Tab-separated table of C-alpha atoms in Angstrom:
chain	number	residue	atom	x	y	z
N	1366	MET	CA	-53.579	49.795	83.743
N	1367	SER	CA	-53.096	48.488	87.255
N	1368	GLN	CA	-51.121	45.488	88.320
N	1369	THR	CA	-52.333	43.521	91.285
N	1370	LYS	CA	-50.062	40.987	92.843
N	1371	GLY	CA	-46.556	39.644	92.659
N	1372	ALA	CA	-45.577	36.907	90.281
N	1373	ILE	CA	-43.905	33.575	90.906
N	1374	LEU	CA	-40.770	32.217	89.256
N	1375	ILE	CA	-40.060	28.514	89.764
N	1376	LEU	CA	-36.696	26.992	88.965
N	1377	SER	CA	-36.085	23.258	88.843
N	1378	GLY	CA	-33.296	21.155	87.492
N	1379	PRO	CA	-30.898	18.431	88.520
N	1380	SER	CA	-28.329	19.084	91.187
N	1381	GLY	CA	-25.175	20.057	89.289
N	1382	CYS	CA	-26.969	21.956	86.514
N	1383	GLY	CA	-25.632	25.264	87.812
N	1384	LYS	CA	-28.844	26.644	89.313
N	1385	SER	CA	-27.224	28.364	92.313
N	1386	THR	CA	-24.621	30.110	90.146
N	1387	LEU	CA	-27.305	31.263	87.706
N	1388	LEU	CA	-29.489	32.515	90.563
N	1389	LYS	CA	-26.646	34.709	91.827
N	1390	GLU	CA	-26.540	36.378	88.405
N	1391	VAL	CA	-30.291	36.921	88.508
N	1392	TYR	CA	-30.091	38.582	91.934
N	1393	LYS	CA	-27.500	41.039	90.632
N	1394	ASN	CA	-29.757	42.013	87.755
N	1395	ILE	CA	-33.280	42.225	89.112
N	1396	ASN	CA	-35.050	44.124	91.886
N	1397	ASP	CA	-38.028	43.480	94.105
N	1398	TYR	CA	-37.698	39.766	94.419
N	1399	TYR	CA	-38.101	37.424	97.368
N	1400	PHE	CA	-36.266	34.128	97.347
N	1401	SER	CA	-38.229	31.456	99.153
N	1402	ILE	CA	-36.044	29.818	101.831
N	1403	SER	CA	-36.991	26.351	103.037
N	1404	THR	CA	-37.411	25.370	106.675
N	1405	THR	CA	-35.747	22.207	107.919
N	1406	THR	CA	-35.177	20.175	111.082
N	1407	ARG	CA	-31.910	18.691	109.832
N	1408	PRO	CA	-28.799	19.834	111.757
N	1409	ILE	CA	-27.035	22.939	110.482
N	1410	ARG	CA	-23.782	22.150	108.618
N	1411	GLU	CA	-20.514	24.030	108.702
N	1412	GLY	CA	-20.681	27.154	106.557
N	1413	GLU	CA	-24.493	27.236	106.501
N	1414	LYS	CA	-26.447	30.184	107.869
N	1415	HIS	CA	-29.892	30.329	109.455
N	1416	GLY	CA	-32.134	32.446	107.222
N	1417	VAL	CA	-29.793	32.108	104.253
N	1418	ASP	CA	-29.473	28.414	103.437
N	1419	TYR	CA	-32.470	27.296	105.459
N	1420	TYR	CA	-34.538	28.271	108.429
N	1421	PHE	CA	-33.279	25.728	110.962
N	1422	VAL	CA	-35.975	24.808	113.489
N	1423	SER	CA	-36.636	22.070	116.023
N	1424	LYS	CA	-38.844	19.072	115.298
N	1425	ASP	CA	-41.453	20.416	117.768
N	1426	GLU	CA	-41.610	23.794	116.056
N	1427	PHE	CA	-41.917	22.142	112.658
N	1428	GLU	CA	-44.707	19.834	113.764
N	1429	LYS	CA	-46.588	22.734	115.349
N	1430	ASP	CA	-46.389	24.544	111.992
N	1431	ILE	CA	-47.716	21.446	110.222
N	1432	GLU	CA	-50.690	21.301	112.617
N	1433	GLU	CA	-51.406	24.978	112.072
N	1434	GLY	CA	-51.313	24.572	108.278
N	1435	ASN	CA	-48.399	26.944	107.881
N	1436	PHE	CA	-46.660	25.025	105.109
N	1437	LEU	CA	-47.267	25.331	101.402
N	1438	GLU	CA	-45.654	21.905	101.174
N	1439	TYR	CA	-43.451	19.738	103.357
N	1440	ALA	CA	-41.823	16.327	103.304
N	1441	ASN	CA	-40.019	14.027	105.667
N	1442	VAL	CA	-36.784	12.849	104.057
N	1443	HIS	CA	-34.790	10.225	105.966
N	1444	GLY	CA	-36.172	11.452	109.285
N	1445	ASN	CA	-35.655	15.168	108.631
N	1446	TYR	CA	-38.450	17.544	107.762
N	1447	TYR	CA	-38.157	20.015	104.885
N	1448	GLY	CA	-40.901	22.533	104.180
N	1449	THR	CA	-41.892	25.815	102.558
N	1450	SER	CA	-43.620	28.282	104.884
N	1451	LEU	CA	-46.620	29.960	103.375
N	1452	LYS	CA	-46.582	33.255	105.288
N	1453	PRO	CA	-43.413	34.990	103.976
N	1454	ILE	CA	-44.447	34.004	100.435
N	1455	MET	CA	-47.908	35.520	100.764
N	1456	THR	CA	-46.432	38.684	102.280
N	1457	ALA	CA	-43.959	39.058	99.395
N	1458	LEU	CA	-46.665	38.409	96.798
N	1459	ASN	CA	-48.936	41.007	98.376
N	1460	GLU	CA	-46.071	43.483	98.209
N	1461	GLY	CA	-45.905	42.826	94.466
N	1462	LYS	CA	-42.559	41.066	94.608
N	1463	LEU	CA	-41.295	38.356	92.305
N	1464	VAL	CA	-41.191	35.250	94.477
N	1465	ILE	CA	-38.501	32.801	93.380
N	1466	PHE	CA	-38.594	29.103	94.245
N	1467	ASP	CA	-35.773	26.636	93.785
N	1468	ILE	CA	-37.789	23.431	94.083
N	1469	ASP	CA	-38.044	20.002	92.485
N	1470	VAL	CA	-40.585	18.675	90.006
N	1471	GLN	CA	-42.929	17.619	92.816
N	1472	GLY	CA	-42.717	21.078	94.448
N	1473	HIS	CA	-43.478	22.731	91.090
N	1474	LYS	CA	-46.627	20.648	90.807
N	1475	ILE	CA	-47.777	21.614	94.323
N	1476	VAL	CA	-47.147	25.348	93.865
N	1477	ARG	CA	-49.106	25.309	90.592
N	1478	LYS	CA	-51.951	23.540	92.352
N	1479	LYS	CA	-52.083	25.646	95.517
N	1480	LEU	CA	-51.252	29.190	94.425
N	1481	ASN	CA	-53.387	31.261	92.112
N	1482	ASN	CA	-50.738	33.804	91.256
N	1483	VAL	CA	-49.152	34.126	87.848
N	1484	ILE	CA	-46.426	31.497	87.546
N	1485	THR	CA	-43.464	31.240	85.215
N	1486	SER	CA	-41.449	28.039	85.462
N	1487	VAL	CA	-38.008	27.175	84.163
N	1488	PHE	CA	-36.300	23.829	83.911
N	1489	ILE	CA	-32.521	24.138	83.882
N	1490	THR	CA	-30.238	21.367	82.749
N	1491	THR	CA	-26.819	20.507	81.386
N	1492	PRO	CA	-26.442	19.696	77.661
N	1493	SER	CA	-26.349	15.969	78.490
N	1494	LEU	CA	-26.438	13.433	81.287
N	1495	LYS	CA	-22.709	12.755	80.744
N	1496	GLU	CA	-21.956	16.431	81.296
N	1497	LEU	CA	-24.036	16.391	84.493
N	1498	GLU	CA	-22.085	13.410	85.873
N	1499	HIS	CA	-18.860	15.135	84.865
N	1500	ARG	CA	-19.794	18.310	86.779
N	1501	LEU	CA	-20.903	16.408	89.869
N	1502	HIS	CA	-17.600	14.524	89.972
N	1503	ASN	CA	-15.620	17.712	89.344
N	1504	ARG	CA	-17.135	19.779	92.122
N	1505	SER	CA	-16.229	16.918	94.511
N	1506	THR	CA	-18.692	17.949	97.212
N	1507	ASP	CA	-20.586	14.653	97.077
N	1508	SER	CA	-19.609	11.044	97.711
N	1509	ALA	CA	-19.835	8.542	94.838
N	1510	ASP	CA	-23.033	7.197	96.436
N	1511	VAL	CA	-24.687	10.598	96.542
N	1512	ILE	CA	-23.628	11.354	92.959
N	1513	LEU	CA	-25.176	8.077	91.815
N	1514	LYS	CA	-28.427	8.990	93.577
N	1515	ARG	CA	-28.431	12.496	92.075
N	1516	VAL	CA	-27.835	11.092	88.598
N	1517	GLU	CA	-30.663	8.574	88.990
N	1518	ASN	CA	-33.003	11.339	90.209
N	1519	SER	CA	-32.103	13.567	87.274
N	1520	LYS	CA	-33.053	10.824	84.784
N	1521	GLU	CA	-36.556	10.881	86.181
N	1522	GLU	CA	-36.778	14.661	86.642
N	1523	ILE	CA	-35.788	15.459	83.040
N	1524	THR	CA	-38.848	13.591	81.722
N	1525	HIS	CA	-41.040	16.366	83.185
N	1526	PHE	CA	-39.364	19.271	81.372
N	1527	LYS	CA	-42.351	20.018	79.137
N	1528	LYS	CA	-44.465	20.883	82.196
N	1529	TYR	CA	-42.263	23.967	82.523
N	1530	ASP	CA	-42.641	27.135	80.486
N	1531	TYR	CA	-38.963	27.403	79.583
N	1532	LEU	CA	-35.976	25.148	79.195
N	1533	ILE	CA	-32.491	26.539	79.740
N	1534	ILE	CA	-29.612	24.361	78.626
N	1535	ASN	CA	-26.744	25.619	80.721
N	1536	ASP	CA	-23.896	25.081	78.307
N	1537	ASN	CA	-22.436	28.562	78.560
N	1538	LEU	CA	-22.878	30.385	81.872
N	1539	GLU	CA	-23.039	33.874	80.374
N	1540	GLU	CA	-25.666	32.908	77.811
N	1541	ALA	CA	-27.719	30.917	80.329
N	1542	SER	CA	-27.745	33.709	82.904
N	1543	LYS	CA	-28.818	36.220	80.248
N	1544	GLN	CA	-31.718	33.916	79.449
N	1545	LEU	CA	-32.696	33.523	83.092
N	1546	VAL	CA	-32.528	37.284	83.752
N	1547	ALA	CA	-34.741	37.892	80.698
N	1548	ILE	CA	-37.257	35.311	81.915
N	1549	ALA	CA	-37.268	36.855	85.429
N	1550	ASN	CA	-37.956	40.269	83.929
N	1551	VAL	CA	-40.789	39.190	81.678
N	1552	ALA	CA	-42.355	37.115	84.478
N	1553	ARG	CA	-43.634	40.437	85.832
N	1554	ILE	CA	-45.432	41.564	82.689
N	1555	LYS	CA	-47.568	38.520	82.009
N	1556	SER	CA	-50.973	39.809	81.011
N	1557	LYS	CA	-52.673	37.713	83.697
N	1558	ILE	CA	-51.002	39.818	86.385
N	1559	TYR	CA	-53.319	42.692	85.533
N	1560	GLU	CA	-56.616	43.133	87.288
N	1561	ASP	CA	-59.846	42.375	85.500
N	1562	SER	CA	-60.835	45.982	86.068
N	1563	SER	CA	-57.773	47.100	84.086
N	1564	VAL	CA	-59.800	47.743	80.945
N	1565	GLU	CA	-62.125	50.156	82.734
N	1566	SER	CA	-59.193	51.971	84.288
N	1567	TRP	CA	-57.579	52.224	80.831
N	1568	LEU	CA	-60.724	53.686	79.292
N	1569	ASN	CA	-61.091	56.360	81.981
K	1169	MET	CA	-31.323	18.466	73.696
K	1170	SER	CA	-32.477	19.294	70.204
K	1171	GLN	CA	-34.700	22.121	69.134
K	1172	THR	CA	-37.027	21.609	66.229
K	1173	LYS	CA	-38.719	24.545	64.666
K	1174	GLY	CA	-38.866	28.285	64.796
K	1175	ALA	CA	-41.096	30.118	67.188
K	1176	ILE	CA	-43.728	32.771	66.591
K	1177	LEU	CA	-43.980	36.193	68.196
K	1178	ILE	CA	-47.274	38.044	67.747
K	1179	LEU	CA	-47.635	41.733	68.494
K	1180	SER	CA	-50.956	43.498	68.660
K	1181	GLY	CA	-52.034	46.835	69.986
K	1182	PRO	CA	-53.856	49.973	68.966
K	1183	SER	CA	-52.479	52.173	66.232
K	1184	GLY	CA	-50.517	54.862	68.061
K	1185	CYS	CA	-49.212	52.596	70.831
K	1186	GLY	CA	-45.684	52.776	69.444
K	1187	LYS	CA	-45.441	49.273	67.995
K	1188	SER	CA	-43.352	50.213	64.940
K	1189	THR	CA	-40.829	52.152	67.018
K	1190	LEU	CA	-40.533	49.282	69.493
K	1191	LEU	CA	-40.112	46.776	66.653
K	1192	LYS	CA	-37.151	48.745	65.302
K	1193	GLU	CA	-35.461	48.344	68.692
K	1194	VAL	CA	-36.158	44.622	68.642
K	1195	TYR	CA	-34.599	44.234	65.186
K	1196	LYS	CA	-31.411	45.914	66.392
K	1197	ASN	CA	-31.147	43.495	69.307
K	1198	ILE	CA	-32.113	40.079	68.012
K	1199	ASN	CA	-30.936	37.748	65.239
K	1200	ASP	CA	-32.538	35.107	63.083
K	1201	TYR	CA	-35.970	36.618	62.832
K	1202	TYR	CA	-38.375	36.954	59.941
K	1203	PHE	CA	-40.915	39.747	59.996
K	1204	SER	CA	-44.106	38.732	58.262
K	1205	ILE	CA	-45.023	41.291	55.594
K	1206	SER	CA	-48.631	41.490	54.475
K	1207	THR	CA	-49.780	41.373	50.872
K	1208	THR	CA	-52.279	43.953	49.652
K	1209	THR	CA	-54.076	45.098	46.545
K	1210	ARG	CA	-54.416	48.678	47.750
K	1211	PRO	CA	-52.397	51.249	45.766
K	1212	ILE	CA	-48.859	51.947	46.918
K	1213	ARG	CA	-48.502	55.289	48.753
K	1214	GLU	CA	-45.676	57.785	48.572
K	1215	GLY	CA	-42.719	56.651	50.621
K	1216	GLU	CA	-43.857	53.021	50.751
K	1217	LYS	CA	-41.735	50.213	49.364
K	1218	HIS	CA	-42.732	46.884	47.847
K	1219	GLY	CA	-41.416	44.104	50.098
K	1220	VAL	CA	-40.914	46.466	53.026
K	1221	ASP	CA	-44.281	47.961	53.884
K	1222	TYR	CA	-46.351	45.452	51.954
K	1223	TYR	CA	-46.169	43.155	48.996
K	1224	PHE	CA	-48.235	45.128	46.505
K	1225	VAL	CA	-50.027	42.841	44.047
K	1226	SER	CA	-52.892	43.054	41.570
K	1227	LYS	CA	-56.414	41.932	42.415
K	1228	ASP	CA	-56.037	39.023	39.964
K	1229	GLU	CA	-52.846	37.804	41.611
K	1230	PHE	CA	-54.429	38.079	45.046
K	1231	GLU	CA	-57.536	36.169	44.032
K	1232	LYS	CA	-55.425	33.431	42.422
K	1233	ASP	CA	-53.576	33.074	45.750
K	1234	ILE	CA	-56.889	32.841	47.600
K	1235	GLU	CA	-58.031	30.048	45.259
K	1236	GLU	CA	-54.765	28.178	45.749
K	1237	GLY	CA	-55.028	28.440	49.535
K	1238	ASN	CA	-51.835	30.443	49.835
K	1239	PHE	CA	-53.033	32.741	52.607
K	1240	LEU	CA	-52.863	32.099	56.308
K	1241	GLU	CA	-55.570	34.735	56.585
K	1242	TYR	CA	-56.968	37.503	54.402
K	1243	ALA	CA	-59.670	40.120	54.508
K	1244	ASN	CA	-61.322	42.556	52.160
K	1245	VAL	CA	-61.369	46.010	53.730
K	1246	HIS	CA	-63.267	48.716	51.831
K	1247	GLY	CA	-62.628	46.972	48.507
K	1248	ASN	CA	-58.922	46.283	49.083
K	1249	TYR	CA	-57.540	42.886	49.955
K	1250	TYR	CA	-55.037	42.389	52.794
K	1251	GLY	CA	-53.525	39.004	53.482
K	1252	THR	CA	-50.693	37.026	55.041
K	1253	SER	CA	-48.966	34.568	52.708
K	1254	LEU	CA	-48.306	31.192	54.251
K	1255	LYS	CA	-45.210	30.159	52.258
K	1256	PRO	CA	-42.523	32.613	53.495
K	1257	ILE	CA	-43.706	32.001	57.067
K	1258	MET	CA	-43.395	28.230	56.779
K	1259	THR	CA	-39.955	28.601	55.176
K	1260	ALA	CA	-38.737	30.843	58.002
K	1261	LEU	CA	-40.168	28.524	60.668
K	1262	ASN	CA	-38.466	25.518	59.098
K	1263	GLU	CA	-35.204	27.444	59.154
K	1264	GLY	CA	-35.675	27.863	62.908
K	1265	LYS	CA	-36.285	31.596	62.722
K	1266	LEU	CA	-38.398	33.688	65.050
K	1267	VAL	CA	-41.366	34.755	62.941
K	1268	ILE	CA	-42.791	38.099	64.015
K	1269	PHE	CA	-46.334	39.188	63.220
K	1270	ASP	CA	-47.764	42.658	63.662
K	1271	ILE	CA	-51.442	41.770	63.468
K	1272	ASP	CA	-54.745	42.634	65.124
K	1273	VAL	CA	-56.759	40.683	67.671
K	1274	GLN	CA	-58.559	38.756	64.940
K	1275	GLY	CA	-55.278	37.814	63.238
K	1276	HIS	CA	-53.869	36.630	66.576
K	1277	LYS	CA	-56.828	34.317	66.955
K	1278	ILE	CA	-56.371	32.878	63.464
K	1279	VAL	CA	-52.614	32.288	63.837
K	1280	ARG	CA	-53.203	30.474	67.155
K	1281	LYS	CA	-55.834	28.324	65.468
K	1282	LYS	CA	-53.951	27.493	62.272
K	1283	LEU	CA	-50.311	27.159	63.298
K	1284	ASN	CA	-48.979	24.500	65.635
K	1285	ASN	CA	-45.703	26.227	66.389
K	1286	VAL	CA	-44.821	27.668	69.747
K	1287	ILE	CA	-46.426	31.084	70.039
K	1288	THR	CA	-45.675	34.017	72.314
K	1289	SER	CA	-48.050	36.947	72.076
K	1290	VAL	CA	-47.762	40.504	73.311
K	1291	PHE	CA	-50.385	43.187	73.593
K	1292	ILE	CA	-48.879	46.671	73.537
K	1293	THR	CA	-50.748	49.732	74.656
K	1294	THR	CA	-50.438	53.261	75.971
K	1295	PRO	CA	-51.006	53.925	79.705
K	1296	SER	CA	-54.522	55.192	78.946
K	1297	LEU	CA	-57.015	55.892	76.186
K	1298	LYS	CA	-56.451	59.638	76.669
K	1299	GLU	CA	-52.748	59.176	76.039
K	1300	LEU	CA	-53.505	57.184	72.888
K	1301	GLU	CA	-55.729	59.966	71.526
K	1302	HIS	CA	-53.057	62.478	72.434
K	1303	ARG	CA	-50.385	60.549	70.481
K	1304	LEU	CA	-52.598	60.057	67.447
K	1305	HIS	CA	-53.336	63.796	67.317
K	1306	ASN	CA	-49.669	64.664	67.851
K	1307	ARG	CA	-48.261	62.539	65.048
K	1308	SER	CA	-50.748	64.269	62.693
K	1309	THR	CA	-50.614	61.578	60.024
K	1310	ASP	CA	-54.322	60.833	60.262
K	1311	SER	CA	-57.444	62.903	59.673
K	1312	ALA	CA	-59.811	63.530	62.599
K	1313	ASP	CA	-62.144	60.917	61.077
K	1314	VAL	CA	-59.457	58.258	60.949
K	1315	ILE	CA	-58.335	59.066	64.501
K	1316	LEU	CA	-61.889	58.654	65.734
K	1317	LYS	CA	-62.111	55.266	64.005
K	1318	ARG	CA	-58.762	54.145	65.461
K	1319	VAL	CA	-59.836	55.214	68.953
K	1320	GLU	CA	-63.122	53.333	68.638
K	1321	ASN	CA	-61.276	50.206	67.434
K	1322	SER	CA	-58.834	50.388	70.317
K	1323	LYS	CA	-61.672	50.408	72.864
K	1324	GLU	CA	-62.771	47.051	71.535
K	1325	GLU	CA	-59.264	45.616	71.030
K	1326	ILE	CA	-58.122	46.361	74.595
K	1327	THR	CA	-60.828	44.080	76.006
K	1328	HIS	CA	-58.930	41.087	74.534
K	1329	PHE	CA	-55.611	41.776	76.280
K	1330	LYS	CA	-55.806	38.726	78.560
K	1331	LYS	CA	-55.734	36.411	75.533
K	1332	TYR	CA	-52.119	37.509	75.100
K	1333	ASP	CA	-49.180	36.166	77.096
K	1334	TYR	CA	-47.739	39.572	77.915
K	1335	LEU	CA	-48.913	43.144	78.271
K	1336	ILE	CA	-46.502	45.982	77.632
K	1337	ILE	CA	-47.615	49.420	78.722
K	1338	ASN	CA	-45.562	51.715	76.544
K	1339	ASP	CA	-45.101	54.624	78.929
K	1340	ASN	CA	-41.349	54.889	78.568
K	1341	LEU	CA	-39.828	53.853	75.235
K	1342	GLU	CA	-36.546	52.594	76.678
K	1343	GLU	CA	-38.234	50.443	79.316
K	1344	ALA	CA	-40.853	49.105	76.878
K	1345	SER	CA	-38.269	48.152	74.269
K	1346	LYS	CA	-36.161	46.360	76.882
K	1347	GLN	CA	-39.257	44.362	77.785
K	1348	LEU	CA	-40.033	43.515	74.166
K	1349	VAL	CA	-36.433	42.464	73.442
K	1350	ALA	CA	-36.482	40.215	76.531
K	1351	ILE	CA	-39.768	38.638	75.397
K	1352	ALA	CA	-38.392	38.085	71.869
K	1353	ASN	CA	-35.327	36.362	73.320
K	1354	VAL	CA	-37.212	34.063	75.655
K	1355	ALA	CA	-39.735	33.192	72.923
K	1356	ARG	CA	-37.025	30.890	71.542
K	1357	ILE	CA	-36.458	28.896	74.722
K	1358	LYS	CA	-40.007	27.847	75.496
K	1359	SER	CA	-39.840	24.215	76.550
K	1360	LYS	CA	-42.424	23.244	73.935
K	1361	ILE	CA	-39.959	24.096	71.182
K	1362	TYR	CA	-37.965	20.997	72.044
K	1363	GLU	CA	-38.642	17.689	70.353
K	1364	ASP	CA	-40.335	14.901	72.238
K	1365	SER	CA	-37.231	12.812	71.628
K	1366	SER	CA	-35.170	15.392	73.529
K	1367	VAL	CA	-35.129	13.321	76.708
K	1368	GLU	CA	-33.620	10.303	74.947
K	1369	SER	CA	-30.995	12.476	73.291
K	1370	TRP	CA	-30.186	13.999	76.699
K	1371	LEU	CA	-29.769	10.579	78.303
K	1372	ASN	CA	-27.398	9.302	75.595
């Protein structure tokens, strides 16, 4: 039986749910993946790296890419552009890689609409809203204002969880990363990944 | 977030694909499952055990169960009845177990139609038809006639593989059982398993 193209794995979940930590565990345990990195016009912050955290580009470059239809999706947030370039994703998919997106509920909707590839989606969350607030306060990277905004966003985002294939409740990091690694592995063997001519090739 | 009911895992695939061997690996590596055992009126064979291979019952008992609507599905094959009793399955699902079915393409269709629970389905096959024939001849448990019939059946069954969520090509036992264990584990965290009231419970 012959497989055709790469598969897509979409992760969403409120800021503070532990997504980045879980993703690091996934990267240790799977091969042949491509993590989609966003492009932005916002200034680079201390500790951030071009090509790791974001692709940092100028406003002119970004707007040229918009005109040329190079983005899968993009948005202007408080005067800064954020977008997902289509080209590296298509290249990775054609190479048969597992393309991983860390995007929000809106991004999930757009990817499902625009890409025909086999998609597996996972919503990750804390056991409760209280626990989320607790974690955001504890990591002390955000101001009280930002935490409030993140908490408000998460209340809306959680209502969409059933649009995702899987729900991971990140209560125990070890258990949750095992679950995410298992999902990443099975994302590649969805039956829809196989070509329609697979049956003929199996018979011969 | 609260989970409601058990999930269902359906395995199909041609006789000779290695399903039973793979299932043994799954049983070693997962908990809280219930394997659905069929009921039959065909005579018990040497080495078979009641309640392990089948529930062996009389024709009268079977027909009483048909009348009382106790079967999820049943068929009469060459004068012998084969059926799947509904009651132990519903009990296991209510206990939150993963209910595993080893059934054919037709059975898969019926379970999807009759049960509302969250279903994950897997089609297992050999890398090719030639390899399947090779394995059937090698295990020498079947007569040439029976092998021919099994091979003919498999040609039809394989055409339905895209109705299943996953396709496992059992080329390497270790790799294939890892895949099946991963699928069995993630079958329990499908987002649809969670109650509609989950969002409210998360917020409070």
